[in-house]
Amino acid sequence: MTSLGTVLITGGSRGIGAATARLAAASGYDVCFTYASQHEAAEAVAAEIRALGRQACCLQADAGAADFADTLLARLPSSLPPLVGLVNNAGITGPLGPFLQASPDTMRQVLEVNVLGLMLLTQQVVRRWREAGRGGCVVNVSSIAATLGAPGEYVHYAASKAAVESFTVGLAKELAEHGIRVNAVSPGTTLTDIHAAAGEPGRPQRVAARIPMRRPGEAHEIAEAIVWLLSERSAYVTGSVLKVAGGL
Ligand code: NAP
């Protein structure tokens, strides 16, 4: 199959990012993705993509680092087809707990990875598209926490995702006339390692009762929405925040 172009995905080694990388490859895109530290998991996803007959590259890059966007884009292999999509997926919550227990370091790190890194990378990618006179698609991964507020769990994280949603709406309006679409997916609780990293591996089972569908989501169910928003099938959709949250 001819390539549809390259999609750049942050945090593609595990969870929702890995599911998106696999589905994008199966849909005809070549894929470059980043990871923070799990080199073996990243190589395994890249191998799966290559087995589908698509090009894959995985690059270690901390989305919270000051030079994240510049150094990442400088390392994109020139052998890949042109970049047509950016999925800003990498995200962290910090430890679960009431806001009064959230440390300044946690809040700073969450904002740097979830908001600042995302905005700086988007700015660099969009600059490239504008300079080349090309369009493209950005899909930001938010969270239903932006709507619900996540009281007692991670209010600072919910606030970071609310910033991602406002950024999506505004940037979409700025760029629509240039053929650049910007959308967000807002997942509900999804079965990934993020809950263990936050300190409660069983959180998806605990919160299932308050989800109208009474179950957490699967990473591939979130990936379906992301890849649809990347594709021509959503050509008239921009500035949307698509909830994929089991009814929340
Ligand atoms: P995950 O399973 O914890 O995977 C996180 C991915 O991001 C990994 O590939 C990880 O790389 C990478 N990553 C972590 N910190 C990074 C950093 N500082 N710089 C670069 N990459 C980094 O997470 P997930 O659950 O799939 O979450 C993906 C996105 O969905 C996040 O934005 C999250 O906020 C959002 N979300 C998740 C849920 C949920 O319930 N799972 C719900 C709503 C929204 P390594 O493998 O190298 O660590």
Short mmCIF file of C-alpha atoms and ligand atoms in Angstrom, two decimals:
data_model
loop_
_atom_site.label_atom_id
_atom_site.label_comp_id
_atom_site.label_asym_id
_atom_site.label_seq_id
_atom_site.Cartn_x
_atom_site.Cartn_y
_atom_site.Cartn_z
CA MET A 1 0.00 0.00 0.00
CA THR A 2 1.28 3.50 -0.80
CA SER A 3 2.12 5.48 2.32
CA LEU A 4 -0.39 8.09 3.49
CA GLY A 5 2.59 9.99 4.98
CA THR A 6 4.22 9.95 8.38
CA VAL A 7 2.46 10.41 11.69
CA LEU A 8 4.48 11.58 14.70
CA ILE A 9 3.13 10.27 18.01
CA THR A 10 4.47 11.26 21.42
CA GLY A 11 4.50 8.45 23.99
CA GLY A 12 4.04 5.57 21.55
CA SER A 13 5.78 2.82 23.50
CA ARG A 14 2.81 1.85 25.67
CA GLY A 15 -0.91 2.35 26.27
CA ILE A 16 -3.01 4.63 24.06
CA GLY A 17 0.03 5.87 22.09
CA ALA A 18 1.13 2.32 21.23
CA ALA A 19 -2.41 1.37 20.16
CA THR A 20 -2.52 4.51 17.99
CA ALA A 21 0.86 3.70 16.44
CA ARG A 22 -0.31 0.18 15.52
CA LEU A 23 -3.65 1.36 14.11
CA ALA A 24 -2.07 4.23 12.17
CA ALA A 25 0.37 1.77 10.60
CA ALA A 26 -2.42 -0.68 9.78
CA SER A 27 -4.29 2.25 8.15
CA GLY A 28 -1.38 3.08 5.82
CA TYR A 29 0.75 5.64 7.67
CA ASP A 30 4.43 5.36 8.43
CA VAL A 31 5.02 6.11 12.08
CA CYS A 32 7.63 7.87 14.16
CA PHE A 33 6.98 7.84 17.89
CA THR A 34 8.68 8.94 21.07
CA TYR A 35 9.09 7.32 24.46
CA ALA A 36 10.52 8.42 27.79
CA SER A 37 12.56 5.45 29.04
CA GLN A 38 11.01 2.09 28.07
CA HIS A 39 13.34 1.28 25.20
CA GLU A 40 12.37 -2.39 24.88
CA ALA A 41 8.64 -1.63 24.81
CA ALA A 42 9.32 1.01 22.13
CA GLU A 43 11.36 -1.38 19.99
CA ALA A 44 8.61 -4.01 20.27
CA VAL A 45 5.98 -1.56 18.96
CA ALA A 46 8.33 -0.48 16.15
CA ALA A 47 8.84 -4.15 15.19
CA GLU A 48 5.06 -4.68 15.03
CA ILE A 49 4.74 -1.69 12.70
CA ARG A 50 7.51 -2.95 10.42
CA ALA A 51 5.82 -6.36 10.33
CA LEU A 52 2.81 -4.56 8.84
CA GLY A 53 5.05 -3.35 6.00
CA ARG A 54 5.32 0.23 7.20
CA GLN A 55 8.31 2.29 8.27
CA ALA A 56 8.75 2.88 12.00
CA CYS A 57 11.16 4.88 14.07
CA CYS A 58 11.17 5.33 17.83
CA LEU A 59 13.07 8.14 19.52
CA GLN A 60 13.75 8.66 23.21
CA ALA A 61 12.68 12.22 24.08
CA ASP A 62 11.41 13.71 27.33
CA ALA A 63 8.35 15.84 26.53
CA GLY A 64 9.12 17.93 29.61
CA ALA A 65 12.63 18.93 28.49
CA ALA A 66 13.19 22.53 27.42
CA ASP A 67 14.66 21.52 24.03
CA PHE A 68 12.12 18.71 23.44
CA ALA A 69 10.53 20.02 20.24
CA ASP A 70 13.68 21.29 18.50
CA THR A 71 15.82 18.24 19.17
CA LEU A 72 13.03 15.79 18.36
CA LEU A 73 12.28 17.30 14.96
CA ALA A 74 15.98 17.53 14.13
CA ARG A 75 16.22 13.76 14.70
CA LEU A 76 13.30 12.74 12.45
CA PRO A 77 14.82 10.47 9.77
CA SER A 78 14.81 12.17 6.37
CA SER A 79 14.01 8.81 4.76
CA LEU A 80 10.45 8.98 6.12
CA PRO A 81 7.64 10.41 3.94
CA PRO A 82 6.48 13.95 4.81
CA LEU A 83 4.84 14.49 8.18
CA VAL A 84 1.05 14.64 7.76
CA GLY A 85 -0.08 14.14 11.34
CA LEU A 86 0.94 14.87 14.91
CA VAL A 87 -0.60 13.02 17.85
CA ASN A 88 0.25 14.73 21.14
CA ASN A 89 -0.34 11.75 23.40
CA ALA A 90 2.45 11.69 26.01
CA GLY A 91 1.00 12.59 29.38
CA ILE A 92 1.48 12.05 33.09
CA THR A 93 -0.73 12.48 36.15
CA GLY A 94 1.61 12.55 39.13
CA PRO A 95 0.56 10.65 42.26
CA LEU A 96 -3.16 10.30 43.07
CA GLY A 97 -4.33 12.33 46.05
CA PRO A 98 -6.04 15.51 47.21
CA PHE A 99 -4.79 18.74 45.71
CA LEU A 100 -3.42 19.97 49.02
CA GLN A 101 -0.93 17.08 48.91
CA ALA A 102 0.26 17.76 45.35
CA SER A 103 3.86 18.98 45.43
CA PRO A 104 5.10 21.97 43.41
CA ASP A 105 7.46 19.60 41.56
CA THR A 106 4.60 17.33 40.54
CA MET A 107 2.48 20.24 39.34
CA ARG A 108 5.42 21.72 37.41
CA GLN A 109 6.27 18.39 35.77
CA VAL A 110 2.65 17.67 34.80
CA LEU A 111 2.28 21.11 33.23
CA GLU A 112 5.62 20.86 31.42
CA VAL A 113 4.87 17.45 29.89
CA ASN A 114 1.11 17.74 29.30
CA VAL A 115 0.89 21.39 28.25
CA LEU A 116 4.17 23.15 27.50
CA GLY A 117 5.84 20.25 25.67
CA LEU A 118 2.66 19.70 23.66
CA MET A 119 2.37 23.37 22.67
CA LEU A 120 6.05 23.76 21.73
CA LEU A 121 6.04 20.62 19.59
CA THR A 122 2.79 21.64 17.91
CA GLN A 123 4.24 25.10 17.16
CA GLN A 124 7.33 23.62 15.50
CA VAL A 125 5.37 21.09 13.44
CA VAL A 126 2.81 23.67 12.31
CA ARG A 127 5.63 26.07 11.37
CA ARG A 128 7.06 23.37 9.11
CA TRP A 129 3.70 22.77 7.45
CA ARG A 130 3.13 26.49 6.90
CA GLU A 131 6.65 26.98 5.46
CA ALA A 132 6.08 24.06 3.09
CA GLY A 133 2.60 25.36 2.17
CA ARG A 134 1.11 22.05 3.25
CA GLY A 135 -1.83 21.09 5.45
CA GLY A 136 -1.80 18.57 8.26
CA CYS A 137 -3.69 17.21 11.25
CA VAL A 138 -2.99 17.58 14.96
CA VAL A 139 -4.76 15.35 17.46
CA ASN A 140 -4.28 16.18 21.12
CA VAL A 141 -5.00 13.57 23.77
CA SER A 142 -6.92 15.22 26.59
CA SER A 143 -8.86 13.45 29.36
CA ILE A 144 -12.42 13.32 30.63
CA ALA A 145 -10.79 14.68 33.80
CA ALA A 146 -10.80 18.10 32.08
CA THR A 147 -14.62 18.00 32.25
CA LEU A 148 -15.03 16.18 35.58
CA GLY A 149 -12.23 17.96 37.49
CA ALA A 150 -10.87 14.77 39.15
CA PRO A 151 -11.53 15.91 42.74
CA GLY A 152 -9.47 14.07 45.34
CA GLU A 153 -7.41 12.39 42.62
CA TYR A 154 -5.44 14.85 40.48
CA VAL A 155 -7.02 18.26 40.07
CA HIS A 156 -3.73 19.66 38.69
CA TYR A 157 -3.81 17.00 35.94
CA ALA A 158 -7.45 17.82 35.12
CA ALA A 159 -6.45 21.48 34.82
CA SER A 160 -3.57 20.60 32.47
CA LYS A 161 -6.00 18.75 30.20
CA ALA A 162 -8.47 21.66 30.28
CA ALA A 163 -5.58 23.77 28.94
CA VAL A 164 -5.08 21.21 26.16
CA GLU A 165 -8.74 21.49 25.20
CA SER A 166 -8.73 25.32 25.06
CA PHE A 167 -5.52 25.21 23.05
CA THR A 168 -7.19 22.79 20.62
CA VAL A 169 -10.24 25.00 20.08
CA GLY A 170 -8.27 28.22 19.59
CA LEU A 171 -5.52 26.83 17.40
CA ALA A 172 -8.07 25.06 15.20
CA LYS A 173 -9.71 28.42 14.44
CA GLU A 174 -6.34 30.05 13.75
CA LEU A 175 -5.24 27.38 11.30
CA ALA A 176 -8.45 26.22 9.62
CA GLU A 177 -7.98 28.40 6.53
CA HIS A 178 -4.51 26.92 6.01
CA GLY A 179 -5.75 23.34 5.73
CA ILE A 180 -4.47 22.39 9.17
CA ARG A 181 -6.99 20.68 11.41
CA VAL A 182 -6.63 20.51 15.19
CA ASN A 183 -8.81 18.23 17.29
CA ALA A 184 -8.69 16.47 20.64
CA VAL A 185 -9.82 13.12 21.96
CA SER A 186 -10.95 13.05 25.57
CA PRO A 187 -10.65 9.48 26.86
CA GLY A 188 -12.38 8.19 29.94
CA THR A 189 -10.58 5.77 32.25
CA THR A 190 -8.68 3.40 30.01
CA LEU A 191 -6.82 0.18 30.79
CA THR A 192 -3.18 1.24 30.62
CA ASP A 193 -0.20 1.46 32.99
CA ILE A 194 -0.89 5.12 33.81
CA HIS A 195 -2.95 4.13 36.86
CA ALA A 196 -0.13 2.06 38.34
CA ALA A 197 2.23 4.98 37.75
CA ALA A 198 -0.24 7.19 39.68
CA GLY A 199 -0.13 4.72 42.58
CA GLU A 200 -3.33 2.66 42.08
CA PRO A 201 -3.14 -0.12 39.46
CA GLY A 202 -6.75 -1.12 40.24
CA ARG A 203 -8.20 2.38 39.71
CA PRO A 204 -10.03 1.45 36.44
CA GLN A 205 -11.97 -1.29 38.28
CA ARG A 206 -12.71 1.05 41.21
CA VAL A 207 -14.19 3.80 39.02
CA ALA A 208 -16.05 1.48 36.62
CA ALA A 209 -19.29 1.80 38.63
CA ARG A 210 -19.52 5.55 37.88
CA ILE A 211 -19.07 5.06 34.12
CA PRO A 212 -22.46 4.73 32.35
CA MET A 213 -21.18 1.72 30.36
CA ARG A 214 -19.88 0.26 33.66
CA ARG A 215 -16.43 -0.56 32.28
CA PRO A 216 -13.13 1.16 31.53
CA GLY A 217 -12.08 1.69 27.93
CA GLU A 218 -9.45 -0.25 26.01
CA ALA A 219 -6.52 1.56 24.42
CA HIS A 220 -7.54 0.41 20.92
CA GLU A 221 -10.98 2.01 21.41
CA ILE A 222 -9.33 5.40 22.00
CA ALA A 223 -6.94 4.84 19.08
CA GLU A 224 -9.91 4.39 16.71
CA ALA A 225 -11.07 7.95 17.42
CA ILE A 226 -7.54 9.38 17.13
CA VAL A 227 -6.86 7.73 13.77
CA TRP A 228 -10.27 8.81 12.46
CA LEU A 229 -9.45 12.42 13.36
CA LEU A 230 -6.12 12.06 11.51
CA SER A 231 -7.82 10.75 8.41
CA GLU A 232 -9.60 12.35 5.46
CA ARG A 233 -12.80 10.74 6.74
CA SER A 234 -12.99 13.59 9.27
CA ALA A 235 -12.11 16.27 6.69
CA TYR A 236 -14.75 18.77 7.92
CA VAL A 237 -13.96 18.31 11.63
CA THR A 238 -11.73 20.81 13.38
CA GLY A 239 -11.73 22.34 16.87
CA SER A 240 -13.64 19.35 18.22
CA VAL A 241 -13.07 17.58 21.51
CA LEU A 242 -14.35 14.05 21.03
CA LYS A 243 -15.26 12.27 24.26
CA VAL A 244 -14.51 8.54 24.16
CA ALA A 245 -15.53 7.82 27.71
CA GLY A 246 -18.25 5.20 27.95
CA GLY A 247 -21.01 7.76 28.37
CA LEU A 248 -19.43 10.27 30.75
P1 NAP B 1 0.86 5.22 29.70
O1 NAP B 1 0.31 3.84 29.50
O2 NAP B 1 1.41 5.59 31.04
O3 NAP B 1 1.94 5.51 28.56
C1 NAP B 1 2.54 6.76 28.55
C2 NAP B 1 3.38 6.92 27.31
O4 NAP B 1 3.94 8.23 27.34
C3 NAP B 1 4.55 5.96 27.27
O5 NAP B 1 4.86 5.72 25.93
C4 NAP B 1 5.64 6.76 27.96
O6 NAP B 1 6.97 6.35 27.59
C5 NAP B 1 5.35 8.14 27.45
N1 NAP B 1 5.81 9.18 28.35
C6 NAP B 1 5.58 9.30 29.68
N2 NAP B 1 6.18 10.40 30.16
C7 NAP B 1 6.81 10.98 29.12
C8 NAP B 1 7.63 12.11 28.97
N3 NAP B 1 7.95 12.90 30.02
N4 NAP B 1 8.13 12.39 27.75
C9 NAP B 1 7.84 11.61 26.70
N5 NAP B 1 7.06 10.52 26.75
C10 NAP B 1 6.57 10.21 27.96
O7 NAP B 1 -0.27 6.33 29.43
P2 NAP B 1 -1.69 6.24 28.70
O8 NAP B 1 -2.70 5.85 29.70
O9 NAP B 1 -1.60 5.49 27.42
O10 NAP B 1 -1.95 7.79 28.43
C11 NAP B 1 -1.73 8.40 27.17
C12 NAP B 1 -2.46 9.73 27.17
O11 NAP B 1 -3.84 9.50 27.42
C13 NAP B 1 -1.99 10.69 28.26
O12 NAP B 1 -1.95 12.01 27.75
C14 NAP B 1 -3.06 10.56 29.33
O13 NAP B 1 -3.15 11.72 30.11
C15 NAP B 1 -4.28 10.34 28.47
N6 NAP B 1 -5.39 9.69 29.16
C16 NAP B 1 -5.25 8.44 29.68
C17 NAP B 1 -6.34 7.87 30.34
C18 NAP B 1 -6.26 6.50 30.97
O14 NAP B 1 -7.15 6.16 31.79
N7 NAP B 1 -5.27 5.68 30.62
C19 NAP B 1 -7.55 8.56 30.45
C20 NAP B 1 -7.63 9.83 29.90
C21 NAP B 1 -6.56 10.39 29.25
P3 NAP B 1 7.73 5.14 28.37
O15 NAP B 1 7.04 3.88 27.93
O16 NAP B 1 9.13 5.23 27.90
O17 NAP B 1 7.55 5.40 29.84
#
